[in-house]
Short mmCIF file of C-alpha atoms in Angstrom, two decimals:
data_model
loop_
_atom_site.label_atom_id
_atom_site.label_comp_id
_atom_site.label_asym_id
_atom_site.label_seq_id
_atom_site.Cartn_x
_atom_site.Cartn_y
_atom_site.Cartn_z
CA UNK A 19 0.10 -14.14 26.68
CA UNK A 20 -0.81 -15.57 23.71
CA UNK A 21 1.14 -15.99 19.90
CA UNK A 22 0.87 -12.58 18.02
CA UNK A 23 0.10 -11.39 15.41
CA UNK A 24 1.90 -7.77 14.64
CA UNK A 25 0.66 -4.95 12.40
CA UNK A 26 2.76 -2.62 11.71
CA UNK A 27 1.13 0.83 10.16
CA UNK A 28 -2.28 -0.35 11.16
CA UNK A 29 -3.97 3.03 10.96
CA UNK A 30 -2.15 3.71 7.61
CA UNK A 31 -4.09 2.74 4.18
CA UNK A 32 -3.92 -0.67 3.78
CA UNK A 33 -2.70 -1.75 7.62
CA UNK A 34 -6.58 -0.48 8.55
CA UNK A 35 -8.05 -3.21 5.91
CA UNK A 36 -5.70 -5.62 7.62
CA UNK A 37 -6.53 -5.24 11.37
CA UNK A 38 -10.42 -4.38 10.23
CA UNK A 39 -10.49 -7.95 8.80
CA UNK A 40 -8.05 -10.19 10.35
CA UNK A 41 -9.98 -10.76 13.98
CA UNK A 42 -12.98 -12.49 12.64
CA UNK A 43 -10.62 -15.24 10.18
CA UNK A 44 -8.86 -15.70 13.58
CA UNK A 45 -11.83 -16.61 14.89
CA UNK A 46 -12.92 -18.66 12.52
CA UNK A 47 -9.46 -21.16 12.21
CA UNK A 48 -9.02 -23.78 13.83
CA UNK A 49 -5.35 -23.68 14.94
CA UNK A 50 -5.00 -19.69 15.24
CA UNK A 51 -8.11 -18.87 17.36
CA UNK A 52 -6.10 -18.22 20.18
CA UNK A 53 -4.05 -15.77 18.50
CA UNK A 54 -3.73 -12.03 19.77
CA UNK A 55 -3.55 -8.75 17.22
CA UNK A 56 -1.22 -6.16 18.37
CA UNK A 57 -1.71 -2.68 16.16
CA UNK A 58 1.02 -0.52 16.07
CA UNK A 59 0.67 3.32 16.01
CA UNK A 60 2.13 6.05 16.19
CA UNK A 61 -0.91 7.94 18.60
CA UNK A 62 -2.76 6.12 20.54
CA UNK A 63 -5.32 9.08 21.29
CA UNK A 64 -5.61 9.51 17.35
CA UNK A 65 -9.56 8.78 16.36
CA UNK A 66 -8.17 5.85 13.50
CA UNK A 67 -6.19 4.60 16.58
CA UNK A 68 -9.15 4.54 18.77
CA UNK A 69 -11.65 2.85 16.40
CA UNK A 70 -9.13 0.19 15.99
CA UNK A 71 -9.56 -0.71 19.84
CA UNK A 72 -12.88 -1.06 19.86
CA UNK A 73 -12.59 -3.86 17.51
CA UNK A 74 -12.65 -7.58 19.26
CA UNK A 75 -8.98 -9.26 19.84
CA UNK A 76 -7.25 -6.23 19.28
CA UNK A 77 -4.56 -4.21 21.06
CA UNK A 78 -3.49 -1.19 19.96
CA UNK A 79 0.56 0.00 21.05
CA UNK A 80 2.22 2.96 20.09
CA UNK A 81 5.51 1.93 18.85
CA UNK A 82 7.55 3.18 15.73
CA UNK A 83 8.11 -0.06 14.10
CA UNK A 84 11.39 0.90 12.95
CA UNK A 85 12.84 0.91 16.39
CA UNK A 86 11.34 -2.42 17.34
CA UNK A 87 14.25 -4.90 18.53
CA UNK A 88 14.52 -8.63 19.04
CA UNK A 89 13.84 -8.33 22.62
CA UNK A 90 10.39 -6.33 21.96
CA UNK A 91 9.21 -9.00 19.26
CA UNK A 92 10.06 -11.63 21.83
CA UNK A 93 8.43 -10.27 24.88
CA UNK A 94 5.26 -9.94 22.78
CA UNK A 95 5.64 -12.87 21.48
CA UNK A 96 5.07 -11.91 18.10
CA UNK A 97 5.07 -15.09 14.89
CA UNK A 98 3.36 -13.40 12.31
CA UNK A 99 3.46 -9.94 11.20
CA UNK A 100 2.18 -7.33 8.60
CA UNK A 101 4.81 -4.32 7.31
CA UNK A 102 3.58 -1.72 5.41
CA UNK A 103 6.95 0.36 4.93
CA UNK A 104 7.35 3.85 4.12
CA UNK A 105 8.89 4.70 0.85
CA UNK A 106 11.57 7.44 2.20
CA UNK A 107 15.28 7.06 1.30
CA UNK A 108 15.62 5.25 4.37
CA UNK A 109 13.45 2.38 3.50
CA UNK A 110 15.81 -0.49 2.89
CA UNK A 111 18.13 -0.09 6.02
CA UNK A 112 15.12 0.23 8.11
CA UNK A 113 12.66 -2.08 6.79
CA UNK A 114 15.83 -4.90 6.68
CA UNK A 115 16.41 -4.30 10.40
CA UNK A 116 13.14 -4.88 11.37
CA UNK A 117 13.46 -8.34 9.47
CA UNK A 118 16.62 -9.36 11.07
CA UNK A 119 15.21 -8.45 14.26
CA UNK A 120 12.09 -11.02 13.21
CA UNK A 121 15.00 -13.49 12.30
CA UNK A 122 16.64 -13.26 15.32
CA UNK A 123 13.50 -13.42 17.90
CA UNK A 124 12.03 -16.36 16.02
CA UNK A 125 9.26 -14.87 14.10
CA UNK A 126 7.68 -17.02 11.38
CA UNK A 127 6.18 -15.22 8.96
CA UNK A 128 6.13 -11.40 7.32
CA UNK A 129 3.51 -10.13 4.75
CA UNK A 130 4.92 -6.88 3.29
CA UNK A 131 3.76 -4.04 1.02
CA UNK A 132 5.56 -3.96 -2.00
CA UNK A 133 4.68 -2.00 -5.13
CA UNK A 134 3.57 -2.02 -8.71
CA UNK A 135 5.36 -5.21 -9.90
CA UNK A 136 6.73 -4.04 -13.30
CA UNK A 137 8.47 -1.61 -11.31
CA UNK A 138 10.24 -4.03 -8.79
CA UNK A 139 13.74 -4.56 -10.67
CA UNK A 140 17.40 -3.43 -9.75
CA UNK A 141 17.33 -1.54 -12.99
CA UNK A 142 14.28 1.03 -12.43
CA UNK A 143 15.13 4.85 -12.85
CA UNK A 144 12.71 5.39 -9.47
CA UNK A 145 14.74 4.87 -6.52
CA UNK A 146 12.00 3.36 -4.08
CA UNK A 147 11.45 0.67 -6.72
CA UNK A 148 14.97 -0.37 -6.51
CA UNK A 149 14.78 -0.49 -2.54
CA UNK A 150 12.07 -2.98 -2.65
CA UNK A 151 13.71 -4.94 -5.25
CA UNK A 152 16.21 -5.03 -2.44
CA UNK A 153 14.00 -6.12 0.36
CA UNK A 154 13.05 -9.10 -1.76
CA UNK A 155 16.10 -10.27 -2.43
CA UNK A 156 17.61 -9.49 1.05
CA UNK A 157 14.26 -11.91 2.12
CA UNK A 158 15.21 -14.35 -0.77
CA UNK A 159 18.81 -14.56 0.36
CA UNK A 160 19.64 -18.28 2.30
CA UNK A 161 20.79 -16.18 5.48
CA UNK A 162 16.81 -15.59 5.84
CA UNK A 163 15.22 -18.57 4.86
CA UNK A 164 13.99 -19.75 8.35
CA UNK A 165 11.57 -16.21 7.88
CA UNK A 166 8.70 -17.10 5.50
CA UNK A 167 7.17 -14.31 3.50
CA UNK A 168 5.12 -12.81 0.98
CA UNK A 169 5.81 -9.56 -0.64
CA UNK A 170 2.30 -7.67 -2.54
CA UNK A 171 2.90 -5.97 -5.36
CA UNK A 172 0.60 -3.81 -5.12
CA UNK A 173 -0.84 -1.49 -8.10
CA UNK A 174 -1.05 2.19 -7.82
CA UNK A 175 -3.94 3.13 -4.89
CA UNK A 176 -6.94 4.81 -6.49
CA UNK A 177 -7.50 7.38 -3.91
CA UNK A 178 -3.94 8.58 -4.30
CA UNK A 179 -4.32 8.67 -8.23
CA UNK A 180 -8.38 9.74 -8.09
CA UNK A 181 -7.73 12.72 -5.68
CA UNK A 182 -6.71 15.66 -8.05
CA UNK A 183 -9.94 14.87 -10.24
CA UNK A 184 -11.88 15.05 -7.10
CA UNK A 185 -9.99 18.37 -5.90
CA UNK A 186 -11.03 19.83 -9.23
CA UNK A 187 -14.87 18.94 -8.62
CA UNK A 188 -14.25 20.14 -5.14
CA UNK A 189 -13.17 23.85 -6.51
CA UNK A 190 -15.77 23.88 -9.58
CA UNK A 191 -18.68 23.17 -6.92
CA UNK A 192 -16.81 25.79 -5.24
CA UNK A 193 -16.52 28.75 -7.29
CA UNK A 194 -18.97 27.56 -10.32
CA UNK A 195 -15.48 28.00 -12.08
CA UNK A 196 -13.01 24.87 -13.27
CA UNK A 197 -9.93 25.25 -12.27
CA UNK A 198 -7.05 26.44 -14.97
CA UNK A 199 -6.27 22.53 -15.49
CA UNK A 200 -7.52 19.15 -14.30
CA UNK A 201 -3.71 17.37 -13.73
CA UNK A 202 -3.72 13.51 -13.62
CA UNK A 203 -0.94 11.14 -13.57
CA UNK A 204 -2.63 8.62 -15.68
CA UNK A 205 -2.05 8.91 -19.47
CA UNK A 206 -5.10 9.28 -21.82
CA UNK A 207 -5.13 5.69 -23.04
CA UNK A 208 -3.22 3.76 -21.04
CA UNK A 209 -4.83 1.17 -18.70
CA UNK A 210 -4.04 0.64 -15.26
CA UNK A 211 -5.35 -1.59 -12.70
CA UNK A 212 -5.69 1.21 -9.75
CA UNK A 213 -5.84 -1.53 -6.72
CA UNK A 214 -7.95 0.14 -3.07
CA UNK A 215 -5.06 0.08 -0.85
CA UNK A 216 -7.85 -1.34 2.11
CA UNK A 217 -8.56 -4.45 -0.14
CA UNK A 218 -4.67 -5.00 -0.81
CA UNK A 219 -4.92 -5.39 3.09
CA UNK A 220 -7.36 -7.45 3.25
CA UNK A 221 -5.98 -9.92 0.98
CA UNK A 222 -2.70 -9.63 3.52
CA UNK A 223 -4.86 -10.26 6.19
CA UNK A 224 -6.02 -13.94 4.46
CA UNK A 225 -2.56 -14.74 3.59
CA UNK A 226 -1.58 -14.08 7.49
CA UNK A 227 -5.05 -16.20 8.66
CA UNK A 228 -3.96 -19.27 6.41
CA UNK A 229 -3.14 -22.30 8.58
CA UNK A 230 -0.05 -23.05 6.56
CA UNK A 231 1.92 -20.26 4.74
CA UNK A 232 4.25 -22.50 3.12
CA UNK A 233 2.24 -22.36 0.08
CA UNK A 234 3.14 -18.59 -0.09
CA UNK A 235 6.44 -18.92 1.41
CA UNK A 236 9.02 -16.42 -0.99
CA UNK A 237 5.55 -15.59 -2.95
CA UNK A 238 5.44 -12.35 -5.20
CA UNK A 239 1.78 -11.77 -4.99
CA UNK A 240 0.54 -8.83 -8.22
CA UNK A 241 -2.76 -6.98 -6.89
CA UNK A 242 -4.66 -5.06 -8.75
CA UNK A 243 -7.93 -3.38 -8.99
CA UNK A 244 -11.15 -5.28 -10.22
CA UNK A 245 -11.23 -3.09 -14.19
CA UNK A 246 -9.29 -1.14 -15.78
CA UNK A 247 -9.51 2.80 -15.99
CA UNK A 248 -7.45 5.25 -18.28
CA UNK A 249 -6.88 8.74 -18.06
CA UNK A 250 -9.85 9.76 -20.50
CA UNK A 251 -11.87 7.85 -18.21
CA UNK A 252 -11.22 9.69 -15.52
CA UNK A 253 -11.97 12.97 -17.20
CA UNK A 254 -15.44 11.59 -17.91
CA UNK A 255 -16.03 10.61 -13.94
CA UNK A 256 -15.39 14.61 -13.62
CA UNK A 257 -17.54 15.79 -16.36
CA UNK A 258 -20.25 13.72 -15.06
CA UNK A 259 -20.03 15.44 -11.60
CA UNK A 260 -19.74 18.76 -13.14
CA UNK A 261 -22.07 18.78 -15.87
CA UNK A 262 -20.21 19.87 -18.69
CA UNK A 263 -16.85 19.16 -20.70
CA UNK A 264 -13.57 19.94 -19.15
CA UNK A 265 -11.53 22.51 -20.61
CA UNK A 266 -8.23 21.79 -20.14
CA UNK A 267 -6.50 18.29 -19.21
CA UNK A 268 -2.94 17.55 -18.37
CA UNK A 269 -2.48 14.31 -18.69
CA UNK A 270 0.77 12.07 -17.11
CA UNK A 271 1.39 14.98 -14.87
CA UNK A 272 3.84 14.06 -11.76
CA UNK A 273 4.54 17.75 -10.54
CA UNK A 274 3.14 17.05 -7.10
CA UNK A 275 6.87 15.16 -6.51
CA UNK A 276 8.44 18.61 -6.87
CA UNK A 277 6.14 19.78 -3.75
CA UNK A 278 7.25 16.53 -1.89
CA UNK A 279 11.05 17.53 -2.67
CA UNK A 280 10.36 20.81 -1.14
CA UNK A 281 8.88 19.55 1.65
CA UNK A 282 12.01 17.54 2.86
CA UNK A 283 14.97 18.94 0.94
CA UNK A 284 17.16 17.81 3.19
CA UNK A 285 17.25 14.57 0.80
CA UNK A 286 19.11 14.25 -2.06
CA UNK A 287 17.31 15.78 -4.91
CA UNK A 288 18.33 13.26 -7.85
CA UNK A 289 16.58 10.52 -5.28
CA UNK A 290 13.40 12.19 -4.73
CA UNK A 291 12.96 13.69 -8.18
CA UNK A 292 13.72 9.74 -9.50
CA UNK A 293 9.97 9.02 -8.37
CA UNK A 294 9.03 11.16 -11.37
CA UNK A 295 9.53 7.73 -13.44
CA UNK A 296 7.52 5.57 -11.36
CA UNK A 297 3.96 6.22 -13.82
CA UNK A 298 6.66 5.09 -17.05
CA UNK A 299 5.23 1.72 -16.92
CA UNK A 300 1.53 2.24 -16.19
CA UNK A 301 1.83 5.00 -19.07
CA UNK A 302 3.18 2.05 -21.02
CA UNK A 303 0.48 -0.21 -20.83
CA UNK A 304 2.47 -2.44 -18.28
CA UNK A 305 -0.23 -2.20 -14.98
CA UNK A 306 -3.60 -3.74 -16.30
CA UNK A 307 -5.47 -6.15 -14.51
CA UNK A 308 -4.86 -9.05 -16.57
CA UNK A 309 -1.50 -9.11 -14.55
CA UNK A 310 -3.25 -9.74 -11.18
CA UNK A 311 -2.13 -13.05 -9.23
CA UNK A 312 -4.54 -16.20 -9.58
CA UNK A 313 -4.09 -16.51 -5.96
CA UNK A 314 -5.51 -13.07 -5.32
CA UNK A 315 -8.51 -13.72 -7.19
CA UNK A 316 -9.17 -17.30 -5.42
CA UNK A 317 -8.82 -15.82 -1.94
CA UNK A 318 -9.61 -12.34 -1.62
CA UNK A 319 -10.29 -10.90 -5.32
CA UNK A 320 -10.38 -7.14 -5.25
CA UNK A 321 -14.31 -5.26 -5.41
CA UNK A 322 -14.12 -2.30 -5.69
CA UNK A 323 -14.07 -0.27 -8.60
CA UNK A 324 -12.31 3.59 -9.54
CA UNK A 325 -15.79 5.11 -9.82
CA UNK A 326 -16.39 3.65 -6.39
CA UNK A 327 -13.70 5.69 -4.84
CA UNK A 328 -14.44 8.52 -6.47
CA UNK A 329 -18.27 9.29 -5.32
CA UNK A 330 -16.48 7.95 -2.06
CA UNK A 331 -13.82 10.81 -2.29
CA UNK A 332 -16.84 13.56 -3.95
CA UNK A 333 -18.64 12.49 -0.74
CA UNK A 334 -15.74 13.44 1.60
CA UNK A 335 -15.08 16.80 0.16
CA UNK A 336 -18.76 18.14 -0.09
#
């Protein structure tokens, strides 16, 4: 075999702009040509699954990452690897295992999926926040130091944030009727940086190409989106697509994380209902693009634009 590099969530939204661009950079260095891609998923007879082994110097395994041990990361011998977590309860003790597990098989170096940066403290009312505030410091800590890393902070994703303007387009082109509301999570003024979660991966999959990571060794890397977009704005991407003036707009609406309680109650309600806080600081002004890391914009600056995704996400729906 050859070294390895692992991603883990590789059909997920950003692990598909990492394995997607990561085989030609490989090819293209001159000390990591020889390197292999292992993409983990959960199916391997799912169609994302299957178009990511067609591409060239790829293997895709099904594996749960969480359960991955020492002795797997060793027999694959895996040096570099991509984590794109979940953001369950569960997050810290399982995303920490898999890094002692890296410590202890000799792995060299972890990109991981953070989130919005003014978000990452101890402090934050939203429990997932807090957890990777953890990670980092758990990463930080001198126990770890022989694992390099770099954690992205990435913005909000713009398909997550675009999609109930583009459900209410859906239904209008539908029934010729709007809908009783169009519900947003943005505020009216406020702008935020909304980052596409495939470029945040493909600026992970530069930082794992690099010859030498030590430059973003313990690195706390802010991505955003290429401009700005506030809530208004987004109510005049719909308008456009419908043809007249919306009627009613709720603006820095976060109901949807009562349907995501219901759909796993089995977790403590006080934890899930937390995430109702984690707009507070993008409402705030706090997630604009002037916050963006210089070394995102020297290596693999961010293209493309709100608007972008939307037609994209019109175009899906019609």
């Amino acid at each position: 075999m050859a070294p390895t590099i692992l991603v883990a969530g590789a059909t997920g939204n950003t692990g598909r702009g990492v394995v997607e661009t990561l085989p030609k950079l490989l090819r293209a260095s001159k000390s990591l040509s020889n390197y292999r891609i292992i993409a983990l998923t959960r199916s391997l007879i799912s169609p994302a699954a299957q178009r990511l082994a067609e591409l060239p110097g790829v293997e895709v395994a099904e594996q749960n990452w969480v359960e991955i041990t020492p002795e797997w990361l060793r027999d694959h011998e895996v040096v570099r690897a991509f984590i794109a977590s979940h953001n369950e309860p569960t997050q810290f003790a399982e995303e920490s295992g898999f890094y002692v597990a890296a410590l202890q098989a000799g792995v060299k170096y972890v990109v991981r999926i953070s989130t919005t940066a003014a978000n990452v403290r101890p402090d934050y009312p939203a429990y997932y926040p807090r957890n990777h505030w953890a990670i980092e410091a758990l990463l930080s800590s001198p126990e770890l130091s022989e694992l390099q890393w770099s954690s992205l902070q990435a913005n909000s994703f713009q398909p997550f944030v675009l999609a109930s303007a583009a459900e209410f387009v859906k239904e209008f082109r539908s029934t010729g009727k709007q809908p009783d509301a169009l519900k947003l999570m943005a505020a009216e003024d406020a702008p935020v940086g909304l980052i596409d979660p495939e470029e945040v991966g493909i600026f992970a999959a530069h930082l794992l190409a690099q010859d030498d990571v030590s430059p973003h060794n313990k690195a706390r890397y802010v991505v955003n989106g290429p401009e700005d977009i506030t809530g208004r704005q987004i109510v005049a991407l719909v308008e456009q697509a419908i043809g007249e003036k919306v009627n009613n707009v709720v603006y820095k609406d976060v109901s949807f994380v009562d349907a995501i309680y219901n759909s796993n109650p089995h977790h403590s309600r006080n934890l899930i209902m937390s995430a109702k806080h984690a707009q507070v600081t993008a409402w705030e002004g706090k997630c604009t693009t002037s916050t963006t890391s210089k070394q995102v914009l020297q290596i693999a600056p961010p293209k493309r634009t709100p608007s972008e995704t939307f037609k994209a996400l019109l175009q899906k729906i019609n």
